[in-house]
CSV table of C-alpha atoms in Angstrom, one decimal:
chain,number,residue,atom,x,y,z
A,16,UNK,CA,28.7,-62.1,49.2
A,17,UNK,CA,27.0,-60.6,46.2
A,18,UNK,CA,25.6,-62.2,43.5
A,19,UNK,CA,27.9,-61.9,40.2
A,20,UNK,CA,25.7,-60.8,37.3
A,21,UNK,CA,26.0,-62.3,33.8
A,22,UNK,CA,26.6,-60.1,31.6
A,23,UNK,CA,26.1,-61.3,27.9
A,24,UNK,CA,28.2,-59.2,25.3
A,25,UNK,CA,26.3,-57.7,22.1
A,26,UNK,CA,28.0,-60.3,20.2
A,27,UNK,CA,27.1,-63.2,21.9
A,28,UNK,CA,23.1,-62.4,22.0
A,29,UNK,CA,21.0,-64.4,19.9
A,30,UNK,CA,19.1,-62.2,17.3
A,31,UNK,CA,15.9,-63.5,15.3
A,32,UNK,CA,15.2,-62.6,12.0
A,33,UNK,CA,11.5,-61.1,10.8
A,34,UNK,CA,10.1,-61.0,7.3
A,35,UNK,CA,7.8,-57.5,7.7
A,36,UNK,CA,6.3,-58.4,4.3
A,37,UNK,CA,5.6,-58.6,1.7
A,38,UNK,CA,2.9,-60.8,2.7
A,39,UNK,CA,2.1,-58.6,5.3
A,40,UNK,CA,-1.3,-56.5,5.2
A,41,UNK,CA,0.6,-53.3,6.1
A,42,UNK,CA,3.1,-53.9,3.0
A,43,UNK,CA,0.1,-54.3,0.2
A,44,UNK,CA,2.0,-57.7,-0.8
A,45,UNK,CA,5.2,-55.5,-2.5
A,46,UNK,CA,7.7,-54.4,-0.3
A,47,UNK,CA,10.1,-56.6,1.3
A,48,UNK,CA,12.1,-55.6,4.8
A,49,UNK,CA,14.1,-58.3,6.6
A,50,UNK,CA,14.1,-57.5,10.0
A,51,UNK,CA,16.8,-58.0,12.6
A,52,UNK,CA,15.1,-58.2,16.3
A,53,UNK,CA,16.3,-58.1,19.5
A,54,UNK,CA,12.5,-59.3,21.1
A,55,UNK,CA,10.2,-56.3,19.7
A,56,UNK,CA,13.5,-53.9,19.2
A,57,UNK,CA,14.5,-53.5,15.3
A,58,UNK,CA,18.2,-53.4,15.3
A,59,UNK,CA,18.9,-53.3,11.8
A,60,UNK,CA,16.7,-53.6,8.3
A,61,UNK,CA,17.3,-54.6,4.7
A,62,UNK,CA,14.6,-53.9,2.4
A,63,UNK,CA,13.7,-55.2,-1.2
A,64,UNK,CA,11.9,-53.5,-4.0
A,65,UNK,CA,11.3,-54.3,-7.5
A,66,UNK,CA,8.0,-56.8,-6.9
A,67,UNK,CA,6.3,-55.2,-9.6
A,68,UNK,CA,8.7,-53.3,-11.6
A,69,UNK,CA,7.1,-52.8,-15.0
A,70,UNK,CA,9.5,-51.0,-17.2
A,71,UNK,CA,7.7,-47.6,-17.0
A,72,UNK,CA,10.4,-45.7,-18.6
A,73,UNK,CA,11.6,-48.2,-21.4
A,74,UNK,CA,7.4,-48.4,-22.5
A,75,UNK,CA,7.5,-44.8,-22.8
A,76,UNK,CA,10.5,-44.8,-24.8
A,77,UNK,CA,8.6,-46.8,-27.2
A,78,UNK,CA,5.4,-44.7,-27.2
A,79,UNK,CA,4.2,-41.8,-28.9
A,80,UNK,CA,4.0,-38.8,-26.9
A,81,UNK,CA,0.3,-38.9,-26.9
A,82,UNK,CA,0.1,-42.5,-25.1
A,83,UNK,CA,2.4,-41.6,-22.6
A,84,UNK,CA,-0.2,-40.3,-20.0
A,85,UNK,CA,-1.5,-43.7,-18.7
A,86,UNK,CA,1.6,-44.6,-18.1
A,87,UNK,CA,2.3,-41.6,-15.3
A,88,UNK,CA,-1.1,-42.9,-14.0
A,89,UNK,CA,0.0,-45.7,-12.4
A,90,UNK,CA,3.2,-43.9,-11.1
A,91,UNK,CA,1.6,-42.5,-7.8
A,92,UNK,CA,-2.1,-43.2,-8.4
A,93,UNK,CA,-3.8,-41.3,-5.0
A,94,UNK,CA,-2.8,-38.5,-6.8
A,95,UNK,CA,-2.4,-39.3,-10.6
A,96,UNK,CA,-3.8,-36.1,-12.1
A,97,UNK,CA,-0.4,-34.4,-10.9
A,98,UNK,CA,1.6,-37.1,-12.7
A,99,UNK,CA,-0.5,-36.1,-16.4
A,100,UNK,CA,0.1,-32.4,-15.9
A,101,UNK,CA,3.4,-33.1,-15.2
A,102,UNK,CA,4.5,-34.9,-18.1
A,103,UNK,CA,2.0,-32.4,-20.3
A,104,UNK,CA,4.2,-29.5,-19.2
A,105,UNK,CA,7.5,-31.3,-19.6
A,106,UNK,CA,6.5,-31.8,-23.3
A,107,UNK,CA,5.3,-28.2,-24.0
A,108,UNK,CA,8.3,-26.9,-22.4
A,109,UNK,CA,10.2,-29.3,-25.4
A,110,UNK,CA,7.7,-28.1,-28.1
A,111,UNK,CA,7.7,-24.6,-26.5
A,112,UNK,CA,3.7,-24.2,-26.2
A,113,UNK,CA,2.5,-20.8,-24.7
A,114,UNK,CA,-0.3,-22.5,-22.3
A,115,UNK,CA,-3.4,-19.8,-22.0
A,116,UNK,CA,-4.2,-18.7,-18.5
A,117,UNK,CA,-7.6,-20.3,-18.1
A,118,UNK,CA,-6.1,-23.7,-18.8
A,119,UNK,CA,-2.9,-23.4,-16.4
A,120,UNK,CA,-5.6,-21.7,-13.5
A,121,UNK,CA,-7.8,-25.5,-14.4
A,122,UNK,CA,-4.5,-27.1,-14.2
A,123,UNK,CA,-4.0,-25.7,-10.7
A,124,UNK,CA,-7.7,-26.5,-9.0
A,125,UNK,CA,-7.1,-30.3,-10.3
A,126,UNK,CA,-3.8,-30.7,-9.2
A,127,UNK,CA,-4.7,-29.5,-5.5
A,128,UNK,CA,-7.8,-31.4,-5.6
A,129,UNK,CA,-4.9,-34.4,-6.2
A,130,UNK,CA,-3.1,-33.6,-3.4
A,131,UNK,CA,-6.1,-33.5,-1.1
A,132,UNK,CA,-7.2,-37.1,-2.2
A,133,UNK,CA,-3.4,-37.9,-1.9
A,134,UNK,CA,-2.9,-36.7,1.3
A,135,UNK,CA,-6.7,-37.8,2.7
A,136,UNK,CA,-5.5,-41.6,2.0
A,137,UNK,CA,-1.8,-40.8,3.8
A,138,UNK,CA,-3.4,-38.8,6.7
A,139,UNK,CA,-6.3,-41.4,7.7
A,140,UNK,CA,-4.1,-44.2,7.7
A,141,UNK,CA,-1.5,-43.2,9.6
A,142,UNK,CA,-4.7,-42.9,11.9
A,143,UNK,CA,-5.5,-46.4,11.3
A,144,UNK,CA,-2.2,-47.8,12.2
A,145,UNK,CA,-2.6,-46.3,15.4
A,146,UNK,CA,-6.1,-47.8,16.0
A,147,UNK,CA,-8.5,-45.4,14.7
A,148,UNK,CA,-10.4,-46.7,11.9
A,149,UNK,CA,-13.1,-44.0,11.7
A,150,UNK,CA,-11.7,-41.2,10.5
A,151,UNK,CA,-10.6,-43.4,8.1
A,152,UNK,CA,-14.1,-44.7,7.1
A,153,UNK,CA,-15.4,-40.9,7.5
A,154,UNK,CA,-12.7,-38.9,5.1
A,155,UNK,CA,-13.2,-41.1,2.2
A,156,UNK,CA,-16.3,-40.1,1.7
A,157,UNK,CA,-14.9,-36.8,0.6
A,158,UNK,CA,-12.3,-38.3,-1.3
A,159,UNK,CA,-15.2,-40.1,-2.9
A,160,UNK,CA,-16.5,-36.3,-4.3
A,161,UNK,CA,-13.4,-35.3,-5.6
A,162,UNK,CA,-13.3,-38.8,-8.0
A,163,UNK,CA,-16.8,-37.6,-8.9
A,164,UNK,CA,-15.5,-34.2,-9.7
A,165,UNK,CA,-12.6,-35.9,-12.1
A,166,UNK,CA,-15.1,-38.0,-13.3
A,167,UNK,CA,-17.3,-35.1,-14.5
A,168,UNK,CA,-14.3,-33.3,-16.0
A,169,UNK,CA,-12.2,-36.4,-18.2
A,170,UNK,CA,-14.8,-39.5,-17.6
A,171,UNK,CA,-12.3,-41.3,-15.2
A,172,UNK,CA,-11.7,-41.4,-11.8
A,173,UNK,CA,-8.5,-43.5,-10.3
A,174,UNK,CA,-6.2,-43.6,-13.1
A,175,UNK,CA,-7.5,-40.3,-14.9
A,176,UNK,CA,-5.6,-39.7,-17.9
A,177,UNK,CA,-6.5,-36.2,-17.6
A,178,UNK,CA,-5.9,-33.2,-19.7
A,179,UNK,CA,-3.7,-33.0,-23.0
A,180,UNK,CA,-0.9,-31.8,-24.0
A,181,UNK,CA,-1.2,-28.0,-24.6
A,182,UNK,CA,-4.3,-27.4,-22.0
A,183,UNK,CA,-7.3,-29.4,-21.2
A,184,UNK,CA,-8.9,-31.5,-23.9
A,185,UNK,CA,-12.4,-29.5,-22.6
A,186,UNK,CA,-13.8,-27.0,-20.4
A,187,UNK,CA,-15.1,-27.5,-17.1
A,188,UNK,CA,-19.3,-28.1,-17.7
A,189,UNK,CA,-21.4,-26.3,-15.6
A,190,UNK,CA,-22.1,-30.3,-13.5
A,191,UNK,CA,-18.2,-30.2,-12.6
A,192,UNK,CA,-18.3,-26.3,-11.4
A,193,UNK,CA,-21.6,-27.6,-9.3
A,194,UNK,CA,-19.4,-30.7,-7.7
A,195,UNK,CA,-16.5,-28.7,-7.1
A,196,UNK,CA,-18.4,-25.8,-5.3
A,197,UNK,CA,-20.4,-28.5,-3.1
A,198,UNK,CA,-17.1,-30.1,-2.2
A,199,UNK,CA,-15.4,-26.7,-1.6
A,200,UNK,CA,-18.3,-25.9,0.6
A,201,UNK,CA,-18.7,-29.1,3.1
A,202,UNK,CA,-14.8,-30.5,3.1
A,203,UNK,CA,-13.4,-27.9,5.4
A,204,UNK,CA,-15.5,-28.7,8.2
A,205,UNK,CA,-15.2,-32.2,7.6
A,206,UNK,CA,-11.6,-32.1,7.9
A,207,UNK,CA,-11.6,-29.6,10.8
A,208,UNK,CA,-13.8,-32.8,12.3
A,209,UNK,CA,-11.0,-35.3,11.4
A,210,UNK,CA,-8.2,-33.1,13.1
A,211,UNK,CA,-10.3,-32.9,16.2
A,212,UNK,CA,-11.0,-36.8,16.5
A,213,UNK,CA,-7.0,-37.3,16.2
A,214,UNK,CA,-5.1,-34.2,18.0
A,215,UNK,CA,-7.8,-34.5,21.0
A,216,UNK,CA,-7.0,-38.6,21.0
A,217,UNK,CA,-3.8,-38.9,23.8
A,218,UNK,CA,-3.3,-42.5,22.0
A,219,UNK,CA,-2.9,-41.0,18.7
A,220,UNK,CA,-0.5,-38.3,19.9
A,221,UNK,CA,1.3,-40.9,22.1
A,222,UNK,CA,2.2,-43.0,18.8
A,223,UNK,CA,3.0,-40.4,16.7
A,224,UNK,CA,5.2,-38.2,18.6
A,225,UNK,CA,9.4,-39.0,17.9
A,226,UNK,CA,8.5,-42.1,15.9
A,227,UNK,CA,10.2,-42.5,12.9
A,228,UNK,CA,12.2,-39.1,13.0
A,229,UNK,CA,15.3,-38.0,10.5
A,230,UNK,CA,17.1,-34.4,10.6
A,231,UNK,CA,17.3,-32.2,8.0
A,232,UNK,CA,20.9,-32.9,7.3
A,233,UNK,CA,20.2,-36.9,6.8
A,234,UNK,CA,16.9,-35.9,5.0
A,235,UNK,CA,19.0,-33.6,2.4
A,236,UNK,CA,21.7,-36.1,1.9
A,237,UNK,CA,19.1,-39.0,0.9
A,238,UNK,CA,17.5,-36.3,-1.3
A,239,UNK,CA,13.9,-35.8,0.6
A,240,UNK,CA,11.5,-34.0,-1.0
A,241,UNK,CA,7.9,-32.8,-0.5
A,242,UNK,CA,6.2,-33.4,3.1
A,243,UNK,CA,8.7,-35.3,4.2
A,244,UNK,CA,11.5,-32.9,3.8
A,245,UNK,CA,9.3,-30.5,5.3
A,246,UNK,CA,8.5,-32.3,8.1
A,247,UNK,CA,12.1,-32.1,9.0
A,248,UNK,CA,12.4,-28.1,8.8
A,249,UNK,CA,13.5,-27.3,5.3
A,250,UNK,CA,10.6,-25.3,3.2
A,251,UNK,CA,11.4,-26.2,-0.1
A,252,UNK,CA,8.0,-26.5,-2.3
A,253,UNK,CA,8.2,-26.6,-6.1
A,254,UNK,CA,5.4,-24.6,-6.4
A,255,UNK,CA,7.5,-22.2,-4.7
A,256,UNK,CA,11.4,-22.5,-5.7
A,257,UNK,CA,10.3,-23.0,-9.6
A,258,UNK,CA,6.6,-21.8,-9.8
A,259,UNK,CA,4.7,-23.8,-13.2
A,260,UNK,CA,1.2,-23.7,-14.4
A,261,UNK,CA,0.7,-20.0,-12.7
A,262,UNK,CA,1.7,-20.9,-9.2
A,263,UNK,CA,3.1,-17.5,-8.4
A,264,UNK,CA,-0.6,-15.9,-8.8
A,265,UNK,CA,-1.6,-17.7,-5.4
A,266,UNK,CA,-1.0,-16.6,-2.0
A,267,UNK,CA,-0.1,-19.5,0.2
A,268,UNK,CA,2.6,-20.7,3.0
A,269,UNK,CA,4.9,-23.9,2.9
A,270,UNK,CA,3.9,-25.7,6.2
A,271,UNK,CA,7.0,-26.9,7.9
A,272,UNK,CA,7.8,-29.5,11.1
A,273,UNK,CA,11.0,-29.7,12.8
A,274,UNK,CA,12.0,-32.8,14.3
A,275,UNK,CA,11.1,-34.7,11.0
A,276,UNK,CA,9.0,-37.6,13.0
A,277,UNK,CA,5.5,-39.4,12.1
A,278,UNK,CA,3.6,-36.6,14.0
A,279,UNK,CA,5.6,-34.1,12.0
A,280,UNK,CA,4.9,-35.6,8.8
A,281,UNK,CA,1.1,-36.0,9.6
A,282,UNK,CA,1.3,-32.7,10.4
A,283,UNK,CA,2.7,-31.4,7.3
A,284,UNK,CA,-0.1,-33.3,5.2
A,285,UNK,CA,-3.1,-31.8,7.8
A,286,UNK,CA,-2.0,-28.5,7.0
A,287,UNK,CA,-1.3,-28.7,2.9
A,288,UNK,CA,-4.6,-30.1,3.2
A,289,UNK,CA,-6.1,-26.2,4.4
A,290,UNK,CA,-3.6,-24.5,1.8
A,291,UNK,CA,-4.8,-26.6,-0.9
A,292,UNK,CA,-8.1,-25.5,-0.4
A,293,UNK,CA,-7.2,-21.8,-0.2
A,294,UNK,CA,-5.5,-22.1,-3.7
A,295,UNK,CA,-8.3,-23.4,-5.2
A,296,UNK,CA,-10.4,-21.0,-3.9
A,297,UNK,CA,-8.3,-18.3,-5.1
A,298,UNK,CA,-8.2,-20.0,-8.8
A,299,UNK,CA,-11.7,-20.5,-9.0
A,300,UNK,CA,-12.1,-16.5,-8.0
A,301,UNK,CA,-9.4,-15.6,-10.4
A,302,UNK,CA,-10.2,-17.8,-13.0
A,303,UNK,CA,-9.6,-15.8,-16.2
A,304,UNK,CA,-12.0,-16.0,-19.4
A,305,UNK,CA,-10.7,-17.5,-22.7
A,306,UNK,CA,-9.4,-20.5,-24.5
A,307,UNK,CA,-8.4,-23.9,-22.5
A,308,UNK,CA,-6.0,-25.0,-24.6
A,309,UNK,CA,-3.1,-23.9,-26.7
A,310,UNK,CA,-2.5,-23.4,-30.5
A,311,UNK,CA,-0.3,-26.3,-31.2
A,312,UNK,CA,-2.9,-28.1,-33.8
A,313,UNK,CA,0.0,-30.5,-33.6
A,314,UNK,CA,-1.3,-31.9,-30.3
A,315,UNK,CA,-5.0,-30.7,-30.1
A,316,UNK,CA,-7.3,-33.7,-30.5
A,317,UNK,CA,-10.1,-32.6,-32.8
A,318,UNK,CA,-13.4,-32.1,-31.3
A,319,UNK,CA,-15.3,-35.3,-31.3
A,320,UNK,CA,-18.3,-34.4,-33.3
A,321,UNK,CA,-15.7,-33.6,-35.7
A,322,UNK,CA,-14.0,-36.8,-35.6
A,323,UNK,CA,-17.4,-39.1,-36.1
A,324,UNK,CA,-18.6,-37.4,-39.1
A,325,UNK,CA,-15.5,-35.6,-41.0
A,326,UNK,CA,-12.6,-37.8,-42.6
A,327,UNK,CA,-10.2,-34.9,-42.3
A,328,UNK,CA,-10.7,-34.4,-38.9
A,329,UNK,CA,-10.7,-38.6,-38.3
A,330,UNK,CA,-7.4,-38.6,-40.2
A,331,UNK,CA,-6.2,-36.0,-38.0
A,332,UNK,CA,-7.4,-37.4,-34.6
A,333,UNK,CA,-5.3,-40.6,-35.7
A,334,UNK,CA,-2.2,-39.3,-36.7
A,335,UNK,CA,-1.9,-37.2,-33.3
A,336,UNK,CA,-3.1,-40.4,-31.5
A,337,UNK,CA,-0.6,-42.7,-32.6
A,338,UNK,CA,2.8,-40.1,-33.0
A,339,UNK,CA,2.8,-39.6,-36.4
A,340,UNK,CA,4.2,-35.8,-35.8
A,341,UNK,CA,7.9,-35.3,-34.9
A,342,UNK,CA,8.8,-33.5,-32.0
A,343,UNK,CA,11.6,-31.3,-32.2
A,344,UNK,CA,15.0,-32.4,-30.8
A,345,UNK,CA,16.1,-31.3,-27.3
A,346,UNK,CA,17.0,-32.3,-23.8
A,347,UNK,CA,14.6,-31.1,-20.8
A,348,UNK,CA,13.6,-31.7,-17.2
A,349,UNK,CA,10.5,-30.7,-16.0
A,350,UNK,CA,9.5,-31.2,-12.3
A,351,UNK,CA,6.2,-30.7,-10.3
A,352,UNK,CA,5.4,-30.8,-6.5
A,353,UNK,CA,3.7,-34.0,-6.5
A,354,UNK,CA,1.5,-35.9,-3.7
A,355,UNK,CA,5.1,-36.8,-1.9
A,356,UNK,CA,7.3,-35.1,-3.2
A,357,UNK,CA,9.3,-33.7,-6.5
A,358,UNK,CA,8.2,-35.5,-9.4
A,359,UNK,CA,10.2,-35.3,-12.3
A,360,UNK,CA,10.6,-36.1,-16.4
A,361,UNK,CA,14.0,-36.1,-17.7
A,362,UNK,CA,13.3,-36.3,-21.3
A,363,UNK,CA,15.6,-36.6,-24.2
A,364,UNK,CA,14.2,-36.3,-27.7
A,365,UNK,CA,16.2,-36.7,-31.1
A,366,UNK,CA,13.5,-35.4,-33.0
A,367,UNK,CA,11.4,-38.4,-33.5
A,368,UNK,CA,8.3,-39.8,-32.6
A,369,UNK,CA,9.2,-41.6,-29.2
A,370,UNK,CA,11.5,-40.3,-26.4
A,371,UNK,CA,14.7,-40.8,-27.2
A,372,UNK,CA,15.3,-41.7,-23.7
A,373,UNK,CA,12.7,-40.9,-20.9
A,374,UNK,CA,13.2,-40.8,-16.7
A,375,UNK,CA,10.8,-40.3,-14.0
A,376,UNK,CA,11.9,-39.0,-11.3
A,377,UNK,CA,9.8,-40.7,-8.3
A,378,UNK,CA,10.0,-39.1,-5.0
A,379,UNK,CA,9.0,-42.8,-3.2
A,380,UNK,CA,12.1,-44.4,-4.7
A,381,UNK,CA,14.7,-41.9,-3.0
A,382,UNK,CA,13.1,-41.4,0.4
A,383,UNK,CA,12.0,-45.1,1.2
A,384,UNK,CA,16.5,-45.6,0.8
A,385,UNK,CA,16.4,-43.9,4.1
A,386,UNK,CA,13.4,-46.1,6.1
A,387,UNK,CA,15.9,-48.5,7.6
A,388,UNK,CA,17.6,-45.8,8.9
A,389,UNK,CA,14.2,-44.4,10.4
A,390,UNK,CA,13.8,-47.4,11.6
A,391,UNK,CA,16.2,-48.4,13.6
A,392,UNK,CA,15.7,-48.2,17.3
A,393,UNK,CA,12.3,-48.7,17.3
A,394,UNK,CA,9.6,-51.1,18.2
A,395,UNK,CA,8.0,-53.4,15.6
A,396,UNK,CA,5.1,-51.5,15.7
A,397,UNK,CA,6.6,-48.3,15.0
A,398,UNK,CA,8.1,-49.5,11.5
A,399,UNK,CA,4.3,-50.0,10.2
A,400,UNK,CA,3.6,-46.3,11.6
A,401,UNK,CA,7.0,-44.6,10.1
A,402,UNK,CA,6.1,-46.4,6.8
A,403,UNK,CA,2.6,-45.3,6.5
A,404,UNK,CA,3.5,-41.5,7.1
A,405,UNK,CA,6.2,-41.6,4.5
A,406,UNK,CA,3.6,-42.2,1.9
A,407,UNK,CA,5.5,-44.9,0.3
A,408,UNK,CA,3.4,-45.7,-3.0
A,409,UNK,CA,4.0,-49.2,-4.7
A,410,UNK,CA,3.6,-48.2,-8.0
A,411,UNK,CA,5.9,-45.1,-7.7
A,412,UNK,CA,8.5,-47.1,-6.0
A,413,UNK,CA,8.9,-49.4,-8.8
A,414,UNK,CA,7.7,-47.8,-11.7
């Protein structure tokens, strides 16, 4: 006679329950998702955000336009230079400020500098969640140059508050062209070195490959953006679909995956890393002679020679500083392809000295809705991978 099998119903199995941070190393101590595990299987996943909400948009409402940029600092901060420019062309776009070539073509070489720093820290740890540390160790070296480059050019380096509204507050000095042809020099075959150590590695590939995958269709209806829309097949780019800050001059192609999984997404990133460095190459060979900043004496700091030993120009320097020049009224949105995605400033002003009301758009908020969905499925292990290669950014999330 044969044996009779139990058979235990879905309803009668005993689930546990896992806290995956946020005291966990691999959620920085801010997010929150409560697991539900059948042994190392996730079967379903709640997260929480908010641990360090700070009221970006309500601070901003109560700032002058000039002290605004910090703020969009510490928005996504492995690539804040894109946030500044952002919220520098939302404004002129209010104000109306014709932006002189030289400044937008500066604009351009520091906001893909950005996205290789962004996409350096994204890239190399999705690499370390699989076990390999050193390409980790070895890429931030060059991410290291290009904070020396930002460092030459605004005297910052993390959270850069660079540029002004109208232009750049300065021209690049002949110590920042220096940097930046060094870098442009050594970092592709560094990177080309990094892509060999991973896509030779049969680990790597084994961990990447249909982890963490979404479709097109789920990754429109969440509202995807940036690499990780690309990754699932759709090549939609800002730069592209809306060109700002002289995009259309450039030659480049929108890298695209198509089953929208971790391999896809690193992918995506690896290969914005080599058009990046096209489009600044291209900028720094078009890179047209004039002024780097706009006529809008409005919003143009005065030099500061100036400003330490001429009371008009001190007088100026602090009404511009602290808002004391309306803005006209109006209602725009401005958006920029950012580090991870479309990064955008709704902005309404009625004509006074703070936004009227102010909202960022943040490309981690909208996508991370969808990781418990990703999720789902998949091994324990997985979840830190799929997390990592969405390039979810605490201080973005929040905000």
């Amino acid at each position: 006679m044969e044996e009779t099998k139990e058979i235990i119903k879905p309803e009668e199995k005993e689930y546990s329950i896992l806290n995956l941070g946020p005291t966990h190393p691999a959620t920085h101590g801010i997010f929150q998702n409560i697991l539900k595990m059948d042994g190392e299987i996730i079967m379903d996943a709640e997260p929480t955000v908010g641990y360090i909400h700070r009221a970006f948009e309500k601070l901003a409402e109560h700032r002058p336009f000039y002290q605004i940029p910090p703020i969009t600092d510490r928005l996504n901060y492995c690539s804040s230079p894109i946030n500044n420019m952002g919220w520098h062309m939302t404004v002129e776009k209010l104000i109306g400020a014709k932006i002189p070539k030289r400044a937008e073509y500066m604009r351009v070489i520091i906001m893909e500098l950005a996205r290789i720093a962004d996409h350096i820290v994204c890239d190399t740890v999705i690499a370390v969640d699989t076990g390999a540390m050193t390409g980790f160790l070895y890429m931030f070296q060059w991410r290291e140059l290009i904070y020396e480059i930002y460092e030459e050019i605004c005297g910052a380096r993390l959270t850069t508050n660079i540029g002004r509204i109208g232009g750049m507050e300065r021209d690049f000095s002949k110590t920042a062209w220096a940097k930046l042809d060094k870098f442009m020099k050594e970092f592709p075959a560094k990177l080309k070195e990094f892509e060999n150590l991973v896509m030779r590695n049969r680990i790597f590939i084994d961990r990447v490959v249909g982890v963490g995958p979404i479709s097109a269709e789920r990754a429109l209806s969440y509202g995807f953006t940036g690499p990780n829309l690309r990754a699932a097949g759709v090549d939609y780019d800002v730069r592209v679909m809306n060109p700002y800050s002289s995009y259309e001059d450039f030659e480049f192609t929108v890298p695209i995956g198509t089953n929208g999984d971790t391999y896809d997404r690193f992918m995506v990133r690896l290969d914005e890393m080599w058009q990046s460095l096209s489009i600044i190459n291209q900028a720094i060979k078009k890179m047209p002679d004039g002024p780097f900043h706009a006529d809008v004496p409005d919003f143009y700091l005065p030099p500061k020679e100036d400003v330490y030993n001429n009371m008009e120009a001190l007088i100026y320097h602090f009404k511009i500083v602290m808002g004391e020049t309306d803005v006209p009224k109006g209602e725009v949105y401005h958006c920029v392809e950012g580090g991870n995605g479309e990064l955008g400033f709704y902005l309404i002003s009625d004509g006074g000295r703070t936004p009227y009301r102010l909202h960022f758009r943040r490309p981690c908020f909208i996508y991370y809705q969808a990781y418990p969905e990703m999720i789902k499925g998949g091994m324990l292990s997985d979840a830190i991978l799929t997390m990592s290669s969405m390039n979810v950014i605490a201080g973005e999330l929040d905000a």
